[in-house]
PDB file of C-alpha atoms in Angstrom:
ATOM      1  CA  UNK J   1     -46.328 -20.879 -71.009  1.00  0.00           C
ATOM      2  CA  UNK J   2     -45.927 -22.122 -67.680  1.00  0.00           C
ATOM      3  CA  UNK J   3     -42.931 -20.441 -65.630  1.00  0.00           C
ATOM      4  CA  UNK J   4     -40.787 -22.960 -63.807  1.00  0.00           C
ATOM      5  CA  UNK J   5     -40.648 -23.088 -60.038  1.00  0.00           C
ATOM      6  CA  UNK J   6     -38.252 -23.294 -57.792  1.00  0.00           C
ATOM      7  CA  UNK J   7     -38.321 -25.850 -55.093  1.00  0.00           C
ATOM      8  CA  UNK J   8     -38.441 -22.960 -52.674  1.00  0.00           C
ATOM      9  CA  UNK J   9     -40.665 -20.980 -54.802  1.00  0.00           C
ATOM     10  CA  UNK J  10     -43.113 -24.665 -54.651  1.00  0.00           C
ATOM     11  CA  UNK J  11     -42.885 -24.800 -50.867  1.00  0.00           C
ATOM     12  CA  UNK J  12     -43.789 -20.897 -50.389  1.00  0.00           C
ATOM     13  CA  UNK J  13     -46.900 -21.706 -53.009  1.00  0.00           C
ATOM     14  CA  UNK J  14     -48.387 -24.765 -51.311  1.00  0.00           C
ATOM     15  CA  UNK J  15     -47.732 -23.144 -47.276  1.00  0.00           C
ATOM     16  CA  UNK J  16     -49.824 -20.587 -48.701  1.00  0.00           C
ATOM     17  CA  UNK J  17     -52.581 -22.547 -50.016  1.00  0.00           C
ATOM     18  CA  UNK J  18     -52.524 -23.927 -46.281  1.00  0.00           C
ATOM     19  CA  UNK J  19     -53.029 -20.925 -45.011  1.00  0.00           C
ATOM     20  CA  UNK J  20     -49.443 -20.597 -43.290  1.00  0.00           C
ATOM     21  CA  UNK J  21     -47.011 -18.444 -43.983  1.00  0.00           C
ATOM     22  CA  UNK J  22     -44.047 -18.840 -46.172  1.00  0.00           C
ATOM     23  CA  UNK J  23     -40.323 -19.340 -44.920  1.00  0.00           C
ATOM     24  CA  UNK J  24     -37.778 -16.926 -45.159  1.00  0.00           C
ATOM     25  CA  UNK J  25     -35.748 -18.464 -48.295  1.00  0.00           C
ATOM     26  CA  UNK J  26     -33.200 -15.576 -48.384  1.00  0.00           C
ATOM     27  CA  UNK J  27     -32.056 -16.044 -44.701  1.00  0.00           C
ATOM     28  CA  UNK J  28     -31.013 -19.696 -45.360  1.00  0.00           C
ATOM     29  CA  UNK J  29     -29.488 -18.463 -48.732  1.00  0.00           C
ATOM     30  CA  UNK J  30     -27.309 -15.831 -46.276  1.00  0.00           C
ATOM     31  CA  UNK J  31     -26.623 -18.649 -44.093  1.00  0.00           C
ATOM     32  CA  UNK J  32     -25.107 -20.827 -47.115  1.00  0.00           C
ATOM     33  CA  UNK J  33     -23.054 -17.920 -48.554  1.00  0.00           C
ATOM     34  CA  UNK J  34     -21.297 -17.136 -44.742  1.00  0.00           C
ATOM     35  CA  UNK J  35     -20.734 -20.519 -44.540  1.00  0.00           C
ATOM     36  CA  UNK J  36     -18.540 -20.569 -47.633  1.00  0.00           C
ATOM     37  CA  UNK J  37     -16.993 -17.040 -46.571  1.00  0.00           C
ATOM     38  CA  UNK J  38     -12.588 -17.475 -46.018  1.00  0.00           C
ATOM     39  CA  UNK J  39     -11.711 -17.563 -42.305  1.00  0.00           C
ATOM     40  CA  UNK J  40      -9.678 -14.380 -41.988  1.00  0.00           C
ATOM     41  CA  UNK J  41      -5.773 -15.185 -41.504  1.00  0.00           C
ATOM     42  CA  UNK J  42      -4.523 -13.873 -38.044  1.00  0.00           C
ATOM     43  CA  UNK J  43      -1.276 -12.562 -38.312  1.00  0.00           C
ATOM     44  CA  UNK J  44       1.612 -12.425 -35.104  1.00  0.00           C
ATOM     45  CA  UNK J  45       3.638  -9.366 -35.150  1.00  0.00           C
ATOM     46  CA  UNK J  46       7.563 -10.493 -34.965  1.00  0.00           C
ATOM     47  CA  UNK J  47       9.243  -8.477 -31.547  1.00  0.00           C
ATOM     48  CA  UNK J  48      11.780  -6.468 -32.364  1.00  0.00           C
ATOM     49  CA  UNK J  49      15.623  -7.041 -31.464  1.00  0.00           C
ATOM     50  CA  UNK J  50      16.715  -5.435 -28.560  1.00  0.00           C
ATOM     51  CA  UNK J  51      20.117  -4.802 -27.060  1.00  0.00           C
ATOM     52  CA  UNK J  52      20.397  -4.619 -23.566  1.00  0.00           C
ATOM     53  CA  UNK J  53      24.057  -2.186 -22.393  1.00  0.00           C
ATOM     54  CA  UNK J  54      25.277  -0.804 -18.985  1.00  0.00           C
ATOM     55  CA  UNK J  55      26.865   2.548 -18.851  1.00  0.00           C
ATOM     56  CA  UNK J  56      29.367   4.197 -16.436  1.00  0.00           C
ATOM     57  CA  UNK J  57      30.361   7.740 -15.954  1.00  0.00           C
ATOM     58  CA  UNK J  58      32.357  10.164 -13.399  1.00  0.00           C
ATOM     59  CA  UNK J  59      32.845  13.582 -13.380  1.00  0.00           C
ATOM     60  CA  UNK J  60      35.447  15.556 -10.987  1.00  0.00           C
ATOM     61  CA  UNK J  61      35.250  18.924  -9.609  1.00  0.00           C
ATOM     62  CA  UNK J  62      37.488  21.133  -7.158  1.00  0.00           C
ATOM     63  CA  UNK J  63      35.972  21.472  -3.588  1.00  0.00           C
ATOM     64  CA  UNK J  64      34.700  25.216  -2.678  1.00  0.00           C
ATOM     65  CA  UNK J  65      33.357  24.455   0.690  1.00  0.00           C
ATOM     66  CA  UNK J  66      35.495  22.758   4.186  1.00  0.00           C
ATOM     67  CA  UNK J  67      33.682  21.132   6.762  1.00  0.00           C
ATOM     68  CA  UNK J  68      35.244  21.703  10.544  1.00  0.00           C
ATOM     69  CA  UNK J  69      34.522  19.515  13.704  1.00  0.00           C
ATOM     70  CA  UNK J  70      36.088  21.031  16.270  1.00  0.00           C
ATOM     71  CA  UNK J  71      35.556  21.816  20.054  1.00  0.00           C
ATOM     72  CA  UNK J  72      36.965  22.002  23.691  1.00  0.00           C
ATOM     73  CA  UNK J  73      37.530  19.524  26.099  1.00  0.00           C
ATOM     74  CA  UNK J  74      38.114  20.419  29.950  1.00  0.00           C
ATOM     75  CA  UNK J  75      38.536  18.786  33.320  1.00  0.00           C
ATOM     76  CA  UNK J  76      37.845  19.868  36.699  1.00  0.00           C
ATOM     77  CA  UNK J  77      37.389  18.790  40.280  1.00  0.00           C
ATOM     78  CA  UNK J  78      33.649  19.715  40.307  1.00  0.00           C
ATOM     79  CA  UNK J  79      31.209  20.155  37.423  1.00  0.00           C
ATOM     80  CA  UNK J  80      30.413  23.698  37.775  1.00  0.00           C
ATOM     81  CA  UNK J  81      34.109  23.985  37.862  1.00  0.00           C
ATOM     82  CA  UNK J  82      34.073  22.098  34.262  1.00  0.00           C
ATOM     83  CA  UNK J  83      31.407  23.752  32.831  1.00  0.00           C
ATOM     84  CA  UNK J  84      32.888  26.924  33.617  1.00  0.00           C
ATOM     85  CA  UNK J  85      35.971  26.234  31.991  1.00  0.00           C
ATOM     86  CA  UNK J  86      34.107  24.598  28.774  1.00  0.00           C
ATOM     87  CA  UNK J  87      31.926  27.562  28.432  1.00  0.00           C
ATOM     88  CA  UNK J  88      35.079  29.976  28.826  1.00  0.00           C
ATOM     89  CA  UNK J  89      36.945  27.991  26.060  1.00  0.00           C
ATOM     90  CA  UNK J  90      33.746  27.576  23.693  1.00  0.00           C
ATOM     91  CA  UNK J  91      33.375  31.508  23.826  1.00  0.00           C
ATOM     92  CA  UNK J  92      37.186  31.607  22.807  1.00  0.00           C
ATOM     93  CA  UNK J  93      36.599  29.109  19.496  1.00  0.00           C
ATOM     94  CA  UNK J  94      34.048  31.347  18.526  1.00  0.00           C
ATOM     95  CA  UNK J  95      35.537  34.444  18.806  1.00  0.00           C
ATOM     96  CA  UNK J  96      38.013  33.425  17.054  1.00  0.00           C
ATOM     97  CA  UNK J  97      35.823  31.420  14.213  1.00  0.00           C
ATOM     98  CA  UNK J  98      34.081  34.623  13.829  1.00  0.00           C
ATOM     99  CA  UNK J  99      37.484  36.772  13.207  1.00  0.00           C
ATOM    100  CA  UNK J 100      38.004  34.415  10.231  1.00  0.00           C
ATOM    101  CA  UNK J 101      35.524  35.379   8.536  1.00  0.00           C
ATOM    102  CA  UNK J 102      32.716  32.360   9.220  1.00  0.00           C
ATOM    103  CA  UNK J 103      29.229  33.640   9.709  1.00  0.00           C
ATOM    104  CA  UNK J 104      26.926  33.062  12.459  1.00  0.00           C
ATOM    105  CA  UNK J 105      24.876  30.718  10.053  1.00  0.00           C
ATOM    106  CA  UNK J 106      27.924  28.356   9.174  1.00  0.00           C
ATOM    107  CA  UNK J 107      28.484  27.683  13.221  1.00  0.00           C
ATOM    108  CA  UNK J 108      26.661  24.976  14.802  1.00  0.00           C
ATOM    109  CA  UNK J 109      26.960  22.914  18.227  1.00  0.00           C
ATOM    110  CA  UNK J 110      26.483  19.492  17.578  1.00  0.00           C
ATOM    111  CA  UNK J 111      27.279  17.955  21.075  1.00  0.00           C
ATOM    112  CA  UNK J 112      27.634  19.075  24.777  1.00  0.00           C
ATOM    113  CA  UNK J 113      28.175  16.564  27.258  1.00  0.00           C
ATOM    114  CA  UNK J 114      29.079  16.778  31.167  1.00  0.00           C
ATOM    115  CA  UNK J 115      30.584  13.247  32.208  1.00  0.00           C
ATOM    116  CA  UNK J 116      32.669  11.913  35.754  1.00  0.00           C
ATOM    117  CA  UNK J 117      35.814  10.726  34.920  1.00  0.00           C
ATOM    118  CA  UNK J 118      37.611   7.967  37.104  1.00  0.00           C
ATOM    119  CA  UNK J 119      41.067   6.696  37.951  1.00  0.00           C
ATOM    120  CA  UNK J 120      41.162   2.475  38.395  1.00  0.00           C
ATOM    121  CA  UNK J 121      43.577   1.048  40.899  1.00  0.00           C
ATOM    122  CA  UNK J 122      43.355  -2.514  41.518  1.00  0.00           C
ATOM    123  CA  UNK J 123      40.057  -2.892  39.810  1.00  0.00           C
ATOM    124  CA  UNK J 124      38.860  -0.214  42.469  1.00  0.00           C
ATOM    125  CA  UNK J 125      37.325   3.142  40.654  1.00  0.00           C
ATOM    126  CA  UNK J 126      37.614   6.092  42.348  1.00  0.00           C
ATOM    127  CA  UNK J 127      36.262   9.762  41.208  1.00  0.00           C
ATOM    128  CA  UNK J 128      38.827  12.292  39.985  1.00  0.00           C
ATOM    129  CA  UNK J 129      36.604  14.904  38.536  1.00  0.00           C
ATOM    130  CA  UNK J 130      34.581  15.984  35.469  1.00  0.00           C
ATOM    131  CA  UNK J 131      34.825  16.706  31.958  1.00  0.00           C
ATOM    132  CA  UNK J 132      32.999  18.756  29.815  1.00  0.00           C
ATOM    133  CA  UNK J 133      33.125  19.317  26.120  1.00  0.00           C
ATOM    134  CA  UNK J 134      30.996  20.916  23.253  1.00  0.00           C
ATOM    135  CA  UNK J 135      31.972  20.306  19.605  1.00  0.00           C
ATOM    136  CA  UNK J 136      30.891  22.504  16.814  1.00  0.00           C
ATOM    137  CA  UNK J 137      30.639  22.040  12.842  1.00  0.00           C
ATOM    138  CA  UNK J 138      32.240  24.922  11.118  1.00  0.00           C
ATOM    139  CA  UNK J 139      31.564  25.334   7.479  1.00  0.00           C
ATOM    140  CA  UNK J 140      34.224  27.023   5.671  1.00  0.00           C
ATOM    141  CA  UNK J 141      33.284  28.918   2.633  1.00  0.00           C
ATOM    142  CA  UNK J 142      36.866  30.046   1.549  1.00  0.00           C
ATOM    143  CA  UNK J 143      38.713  26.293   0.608  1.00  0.00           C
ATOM    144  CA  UNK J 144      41.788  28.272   1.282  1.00  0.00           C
ATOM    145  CA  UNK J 145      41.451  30.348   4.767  1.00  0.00           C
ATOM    146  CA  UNK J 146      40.843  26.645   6.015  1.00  0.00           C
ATOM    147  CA  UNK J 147      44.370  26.360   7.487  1.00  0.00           C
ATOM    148  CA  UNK J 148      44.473  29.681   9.203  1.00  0.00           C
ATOM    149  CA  UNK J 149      40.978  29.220  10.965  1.00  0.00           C
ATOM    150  CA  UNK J 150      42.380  25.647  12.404  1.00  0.00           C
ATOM    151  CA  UNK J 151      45.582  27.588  14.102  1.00  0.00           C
ATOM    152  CA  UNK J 152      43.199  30.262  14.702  1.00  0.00           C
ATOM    153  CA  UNK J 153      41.090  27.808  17.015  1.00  0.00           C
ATOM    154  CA  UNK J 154      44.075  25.949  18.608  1.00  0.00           C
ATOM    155  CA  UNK J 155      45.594  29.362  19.472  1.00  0.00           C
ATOM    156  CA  UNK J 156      42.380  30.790  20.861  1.00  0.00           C
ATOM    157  CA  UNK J 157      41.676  27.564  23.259  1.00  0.00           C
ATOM    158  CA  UNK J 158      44.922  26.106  24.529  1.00  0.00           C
ATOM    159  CA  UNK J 159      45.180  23.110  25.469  1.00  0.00           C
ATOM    160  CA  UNK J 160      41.458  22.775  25.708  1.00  0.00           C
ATOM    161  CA  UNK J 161      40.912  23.180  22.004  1.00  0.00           C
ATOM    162  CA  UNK J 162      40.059  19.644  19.804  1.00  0.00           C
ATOM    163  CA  UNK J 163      39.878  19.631  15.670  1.00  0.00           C
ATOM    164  CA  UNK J 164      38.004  16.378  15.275  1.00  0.00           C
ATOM    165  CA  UNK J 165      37.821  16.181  11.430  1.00  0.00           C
ATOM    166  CA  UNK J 166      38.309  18.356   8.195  1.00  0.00           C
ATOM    167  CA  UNK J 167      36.223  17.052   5.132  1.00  0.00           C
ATOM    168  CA  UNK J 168      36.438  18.879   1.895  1.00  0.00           C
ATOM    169  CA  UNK J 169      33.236  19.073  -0.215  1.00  0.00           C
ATOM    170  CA  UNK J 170      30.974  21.090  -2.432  1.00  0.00           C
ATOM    171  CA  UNK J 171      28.157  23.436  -1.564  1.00  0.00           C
ATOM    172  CA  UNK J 172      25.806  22.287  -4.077  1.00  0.00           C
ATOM    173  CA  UNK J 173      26.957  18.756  -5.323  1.00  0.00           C
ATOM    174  CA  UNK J 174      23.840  18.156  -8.247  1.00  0.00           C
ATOM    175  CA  UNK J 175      25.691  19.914 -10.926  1.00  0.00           C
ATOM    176  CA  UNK J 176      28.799  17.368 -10.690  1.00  0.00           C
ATOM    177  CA  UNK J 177      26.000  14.623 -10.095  1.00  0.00           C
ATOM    178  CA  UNK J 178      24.474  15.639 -13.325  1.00  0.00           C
ATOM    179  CA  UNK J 179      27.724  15.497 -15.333  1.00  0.00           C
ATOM    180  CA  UNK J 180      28.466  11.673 -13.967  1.00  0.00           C
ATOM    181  CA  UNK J 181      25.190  10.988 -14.806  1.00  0.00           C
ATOM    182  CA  UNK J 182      25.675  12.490 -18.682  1.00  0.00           C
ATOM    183  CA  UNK J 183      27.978  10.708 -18.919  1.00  0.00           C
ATOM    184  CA  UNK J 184      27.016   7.581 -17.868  1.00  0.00           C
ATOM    185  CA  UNK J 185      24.006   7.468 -20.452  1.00  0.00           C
ATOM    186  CA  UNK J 186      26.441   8.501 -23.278  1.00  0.00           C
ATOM    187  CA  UNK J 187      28.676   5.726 -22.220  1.00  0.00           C
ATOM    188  CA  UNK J 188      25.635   3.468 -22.489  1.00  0.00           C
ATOM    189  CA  UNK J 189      24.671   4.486 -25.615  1.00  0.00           C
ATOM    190  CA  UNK J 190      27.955   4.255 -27.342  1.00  0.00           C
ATOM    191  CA  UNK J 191      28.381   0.403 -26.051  1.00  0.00           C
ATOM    192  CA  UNK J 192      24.569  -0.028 -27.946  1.00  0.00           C
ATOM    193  CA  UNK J 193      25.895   1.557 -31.047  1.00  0.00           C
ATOM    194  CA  UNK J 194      28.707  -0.238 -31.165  1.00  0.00           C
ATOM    195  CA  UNK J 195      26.987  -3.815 -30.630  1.00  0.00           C
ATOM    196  CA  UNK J 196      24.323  -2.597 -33.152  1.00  0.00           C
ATOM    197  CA  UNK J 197      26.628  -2.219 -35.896  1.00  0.00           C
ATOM    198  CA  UNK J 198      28.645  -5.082 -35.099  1.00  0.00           C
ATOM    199  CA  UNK J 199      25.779  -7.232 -35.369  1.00  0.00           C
ATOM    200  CA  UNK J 200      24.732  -5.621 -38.589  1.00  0.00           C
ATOM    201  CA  UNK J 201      21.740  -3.222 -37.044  1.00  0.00           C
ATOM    202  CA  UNK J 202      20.750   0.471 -36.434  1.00  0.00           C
ATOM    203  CA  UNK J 203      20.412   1.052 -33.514  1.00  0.00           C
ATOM    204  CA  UNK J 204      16.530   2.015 -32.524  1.00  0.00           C
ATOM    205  CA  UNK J 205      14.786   3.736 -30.423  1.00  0.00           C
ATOM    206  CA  UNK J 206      15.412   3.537 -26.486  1.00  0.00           C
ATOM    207  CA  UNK J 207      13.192   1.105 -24.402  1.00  0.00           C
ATOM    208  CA  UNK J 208      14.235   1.188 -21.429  1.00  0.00           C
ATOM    209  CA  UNK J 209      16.706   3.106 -18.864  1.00  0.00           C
ATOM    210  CA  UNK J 210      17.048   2.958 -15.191  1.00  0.00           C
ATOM    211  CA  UNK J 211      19.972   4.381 -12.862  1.00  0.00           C
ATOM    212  CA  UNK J 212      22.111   1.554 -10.852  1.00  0.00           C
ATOM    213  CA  UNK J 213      23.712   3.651  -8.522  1.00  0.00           C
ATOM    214  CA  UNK J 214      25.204   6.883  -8.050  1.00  0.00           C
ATOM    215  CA  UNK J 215      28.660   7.784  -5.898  1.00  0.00           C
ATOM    216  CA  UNK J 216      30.368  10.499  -4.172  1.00  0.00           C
ATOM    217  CA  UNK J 217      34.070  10.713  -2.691  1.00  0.00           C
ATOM    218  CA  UNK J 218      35.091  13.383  -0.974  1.00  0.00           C
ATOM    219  CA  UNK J 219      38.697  13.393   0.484  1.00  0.00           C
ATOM    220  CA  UNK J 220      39.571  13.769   4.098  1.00  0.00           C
ATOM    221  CA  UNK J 221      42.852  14.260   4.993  1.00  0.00           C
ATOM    222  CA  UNK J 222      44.050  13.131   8.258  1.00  0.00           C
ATOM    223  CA  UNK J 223      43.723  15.371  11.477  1.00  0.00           C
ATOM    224  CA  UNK J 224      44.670  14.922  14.759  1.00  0.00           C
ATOM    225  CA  UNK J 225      42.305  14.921  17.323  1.00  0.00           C
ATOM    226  CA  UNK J 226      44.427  16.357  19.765  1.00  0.00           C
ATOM    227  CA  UNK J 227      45.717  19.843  17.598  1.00  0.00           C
ATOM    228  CA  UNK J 228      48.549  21.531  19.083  1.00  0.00           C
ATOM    229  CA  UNK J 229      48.247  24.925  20.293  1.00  0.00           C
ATOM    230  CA  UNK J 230      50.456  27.670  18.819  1.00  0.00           C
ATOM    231  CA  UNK J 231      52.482  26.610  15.760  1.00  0.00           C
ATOM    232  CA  UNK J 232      54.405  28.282  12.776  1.00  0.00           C
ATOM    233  CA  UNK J 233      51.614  29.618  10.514  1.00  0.00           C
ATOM    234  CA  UNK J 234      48.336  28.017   9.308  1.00  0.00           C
ATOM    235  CA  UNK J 235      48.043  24.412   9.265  1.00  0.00           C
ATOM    236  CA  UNK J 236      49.250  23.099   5.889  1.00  0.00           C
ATOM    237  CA  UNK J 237      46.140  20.848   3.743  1.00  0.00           C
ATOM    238  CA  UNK J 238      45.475  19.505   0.572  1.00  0.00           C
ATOM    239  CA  UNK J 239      41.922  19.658  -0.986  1.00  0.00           C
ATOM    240  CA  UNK J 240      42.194  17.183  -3.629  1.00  0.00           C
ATOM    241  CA  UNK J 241      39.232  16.995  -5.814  1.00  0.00           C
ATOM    242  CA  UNK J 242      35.266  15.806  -5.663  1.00  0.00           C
ATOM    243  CA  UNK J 243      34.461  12.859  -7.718  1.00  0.00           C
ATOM    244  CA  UNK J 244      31.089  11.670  -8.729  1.00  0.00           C
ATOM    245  CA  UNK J 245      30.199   8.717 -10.297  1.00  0.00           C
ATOM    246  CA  UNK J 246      26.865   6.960 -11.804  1.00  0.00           C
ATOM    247  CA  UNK J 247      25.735   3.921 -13.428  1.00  0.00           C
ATOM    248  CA  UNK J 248      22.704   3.212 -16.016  1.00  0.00           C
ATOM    249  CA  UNK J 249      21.187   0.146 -17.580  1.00  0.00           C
ATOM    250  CA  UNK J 250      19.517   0.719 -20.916  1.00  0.00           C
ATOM    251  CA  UNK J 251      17.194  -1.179 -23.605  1.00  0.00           C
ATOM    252  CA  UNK J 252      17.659  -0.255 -27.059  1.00  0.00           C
ATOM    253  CA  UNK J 253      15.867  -1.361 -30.194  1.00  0.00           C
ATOM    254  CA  UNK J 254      17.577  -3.176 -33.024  1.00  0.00           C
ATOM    255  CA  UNK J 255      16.137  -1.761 -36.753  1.00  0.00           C
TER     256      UNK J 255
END
């Protein structure tokens, strides 16, 4: 009995009675079945909800260091005249800097200038001497001796003897930085929780944080430029307190 043939099986059968060869048949067959093959379905992963927050913090701390500008001031008919006198009244201010307790280290010049000075009559300028000056930062380890080191200076120099500024601060100033910043991010973080579960969310995981700013105040009481010499005692100051501050913006995930 005869077995029936495929058209594909015919074709093969008379190319080969030709002489030529026979076509692929399976290829086309692979080429049918692909084309009936399901498209695969893409799908677009939803973004999650975020919460965006901004936190402040401060943190305060009691100063442990002082700061001291002072100096001497002199004027003279000639300027070897003034420099003399400046140097003799610098060498005081140390002295007596040094019998407080400062150390060499904690002492250092920050200006020394030599200028003419001039008395104006009629719009007419006419030389009356020199003056000479040198001012010094003095760092004062002991927040309390501060007082007794400023009479200290005013009674070594006379009338020569300038206290240009008294700032209160800290030596190192990163650990009360650190504590603003703490708690900053913990103020940030409570704002996210809170929106999270008013809104019916976890909160997530964070995305994002960055610092806006960070701030220091240090208080500076008054002083006059001009100190008096002499005097009842040390001069009487308040320290107050160091206060840091910092800011943060964070990005937190909604689950």
């Amino acid at each position: 009995m005869p077995v029936p043939r495929t058209p594909a099986a015919a074709i093969a059968v008379t190319l080969l009675a030709l002489g030529l060869p026979a076509l692929a048949a399976p290829a086309a067959a692979a080429v049918t079945i692909a084309a009936h093959a399901p498209a695969p379905v893409s799908r677009v992963a939803m973004a999650p909800a975020t919460v965006s927050v901004t936190g402040e913090g401060s943190a305060v701390g009691d100063p442990d260091i002082a700061l001291v500008g002072a100096g001497v001031e002199v004027t003279a008919k000639t300027t070897q005249a003034a420099l003399d006198a400046q140097s003799k009244a610098a060498a005081a201010l140390l002295k007596a800097v040094r019998a407080q307790g400062v150390a060499d280290k904690d002492v250092r010049t920050e200006n020394v200038s030599l200028t003419p000075v001039y008395d104006y009559d009629d719009g007419e300028s006419t030389l009356k001497g020199y003056q000479a000056s040198q001012t010094f930062s003095i760092k004062v380890r002991k927040v309390a001796a501060t007082g007794a080191l400023l009479k200290a200076v005013t009674d070594a120099t006379g009338n020569a003897g300038r206290i240009n500024s008294v700032v209160f601060d800290l030596d190192d100033r990163r650990p009360l930085q650190a504590r603003a910043r703490k708690a900053a991010h913990d103020d940030a973080r409570a704002k996210a929780e809170e929106y999270a579960q008013l809104s019916g969310h976890r909160l997530g995981r964070l995305v994002s944080l960055s610092e806006g700013g960070t701030g220091y105040v240090v208080p500076m009481p008054p002083v006059a430029a001009d100190a008096p010499a002499g005097g009842a005692g040390a001069v009487p100051l308040a320290p107050g307190e160091i206060k840091a501050t910092a800011s943060v913006a964070a990005v937190y995930e909604l689950d």
